[in-house]
């Protein structure tokens, strides 16, 4: 389904979020770059942020704490440090056209950072993440995003091997432990949604 991004913007605005729409990841990255100078910025590990080369771009003038590029054995320490920054960037596994954000997480750093502890959280979201209903969003997260991610990470999970859906596995490699549904902006924290009219992330 083709979504009218201005309508989705209105949905998120009605739930307390600031919203910006961009036609390309380059335009969005330039906007984000213009916001910060000399700040410390935390990232949740995100393929969308990676595709935008946001770490590299923001690191010119700021300090970026990004668990996705932590040296081997330092993921947890880096992810913890990213939770205590003034600003936090993450994406979403799915969003509904009426403004609900859905994220599934294995370690919890991404969803923890998106809830509390920062002055402002930014969600950077490709238009491929938009679904009609909450049920569709949860299904997308569990049956599309997570299996693709498990396959990308070469994990030994049934979804990575078969590639068709979630098997609610008990694998030691399981990456789906917590599902967060954000119905509205959290209290006492600024949140901005940056929607990009491109396919970004899984
Ligand atoms: S619960 Fe297991 S099978 Fe389901 S998506 Fe997650 S890792 Fe794959």
Short mmCIF file of C-alpha atoms and ligand atoms in Angstrom, two decimals, residues 104 141-148 150 155 157-160 165-171 173-177, ligand 1:
data_model
loop_
_atom_site.label_atom_id
_atom_site.label_comp_id
_atom_site.label_asym_id
_atom_site.label_seq_id
_atom_site.Cartn_x
_atom_site.Cartn_y
_atom_site.Cartn_z
CA UNK A 104 11.83 -6.13 19.00
CA UNK A 141 8.66 -7.44 13.19
CA UNK A 142 8.47 -11.13 14.12
CA UNK A 143 8.13 -12.77 10.71
CA UNK A 144 10.07 -10.46 8.41
CA UNK A 145 12.55 -8.21 10.21
CA UNK A 146 13.80 -10.67 12.82
CA UNK A 147 14.33 -13.63 10.43
CA UNK A 148 16.15 -11.38 7.95
CA UNK A 150 19.07 -13.53 12.05
CA UNK A 155 22.78 -17.16 13.47
CA UNK A 157 18.06 -20.13 14.46
CA UNK A 158 15.26 -21.86 12.55
CA UNK A 159 14.17 -18.57 10.99
CA UNK A 160 17.67 -17.94 9.65
CA UNK A 165 8.88 -16.85 9.39
CA UNK A 166 9.44 -16.84 13.14
CA UNK A 167 9.41 -20.24 14.86
CA UNK A 168 9.34 -18.80 18.42
CA UNK A 169 12.54 -20.72 18.97
CA UNK A 170 14.51 -21.57 22.09
CA UNK A 171 17.81 -21.27 20.29
CA UNK A 173 21.10 -17.47 19.30
CA UNK A 174 17.54 -16.15 19.65
CA UNK A 175 17.45 -12.39 19.00
CA UNK A 176 13.82 -11.72 19.94
CA UNK A 177 13.35 -11.38 23.68
S1 LIG B 1 12.19 -16.16 18.01
FE1 LIG B 1 13.76 -17.43 17.05
S2 LIG B 1 12.78 -18.17 15.17
FE2 LIG B 1 11.59 -16.40 15.86
S3 LIG B 1 12.47 -14.68 14.71
FE3 LIG B 1 13.45 -14.76 16.76
S4 LIG B 1 15.32 -15.92 16.41
FE4 LIG B 1 13.96 -16.32 14.67
#
